[in-house]
Amino acid sequence: MLHHQTTTDAPPRADIGPMGPTDHAGSARERAEYLELARRWGNSAECAERVGKGHCERVAEVACALAMADGIAGAELFWFRIGALLHDVGKLMVPADVLGKAGPLTPAEWRLVRQHPAEGVEMISAIDFPWDVSPIVAAHHERWDGAGYPYGLAGDEIPRTARIVCIADVYDALTSERSYKPALPHREAMVVMRADRGRQFDPDLFSVFERVAQENAQHWNQGARATHRVM
Ligand SMILES: [Fe+2]
């Protein structure tokens, strides 16, 4: 890996650097093994949270569509997908009774939950990914206005890949059924998200997302969406 972030004192760098279509591509076997690992860990995080299957795969699908429209391609897109699949892997380190709690969380429980991005970076630090996926894991809950967690980064300080996954993560949360609410239709989810353009979301990236979502919403929303709580 190019770098690791394991504490809230050391935010991820925003510039992941350019990568050509053939750099860090890895062999086909190596890629298949990383993809399998990312899917297993992503699915494990869903199980730890007692959610239905498919959240990490859907977030990765939506995030990759936005990433492609933003110019990410080739090998870089493959590793971006790995990072998106792994974005919530740190939830494996959050106690199951906290993740599965039906009612509101206490302040102490929220502190545990808010550590899951840093916990995720710690978990994947032992793996030598050919492309550094840790900025996605570390910063997917940062907000454009600086009010996110765990680092409180703002604007361009937030790695662009994490800003993309943040949009995809929220879209999937809104359009998925949860124990206390039905899934929002695409159109209503976009109304909710537009209110956070420039607040939670990078305004320019969100404009790209508007177009991408219009083109893909029907495909994305096919099939049942799983019950889960987004933290
Ligand atoms: Fe998360």
mmCIF file of N, CA and C and ligand atoms in Angstrom, residues 88 91 116 140-141 231, ligand 1:
data_model
loop_
_atom_site.group_PDB
_atom_site.id
_atom_site.type_symbol
_atom_site.label_atom_id
_atom_site.label_comp_id
_atom_site.label_asym_id
_atom_site.label_seq_id
_atom_site.Cartn_x
_atom_site.Cartn_y
_atom_site.Cartn_z
ATOM 1 N N ASP A 88 -17.235 -0.200 4.054
ATOM 2 C CA ASP A 88 -17.746 -0.360 5.426
ATOM 3 C C ASP A 88 -17.106 -1.519 6.174
ATOM 4 N N LYS A 91 -16.913 -1.925 9.998
ATOM 5 C CA LYS A 91 -18.057 -2.261 10.858
ATOM 6 C C LYS A 91 -17.892 -3.630 11.497
ATOM 7 N N HIS A 116 -15.716 3.487 12.609
ATOM 8 C CA HIS A 116 -15.597 2.393 11.649
ATOM 9 C C HIS A 116 -14.761 2.725 10.411
ATOM 10 N N HIS A 140 -15.250 8.010 3.620
ATOM 11 C CA HIS A 140 -16.557 7.958 2.971
ATOM 12 C C HIS A 140 -17.673 8.614 3.792
ATOM 13 N N HIS A 141 -17.395 8.985 5.051
ATOM 14 C CA HIS A 141 -18.390 9.713 5.846
ATOM 15 C C HIS A 141 -18.007 11.171 6.079
ATOM 16 N N MET A 231 -24.580 4.164 8.657
ATOM 17 C CA MET A 231 -23.839 4.887 9.697
ATOM 18 C C MET A 231 -22.527 5.365 9.105
HETATM 19 FE FE FE B 1 -19.861 3.621 6.521
#
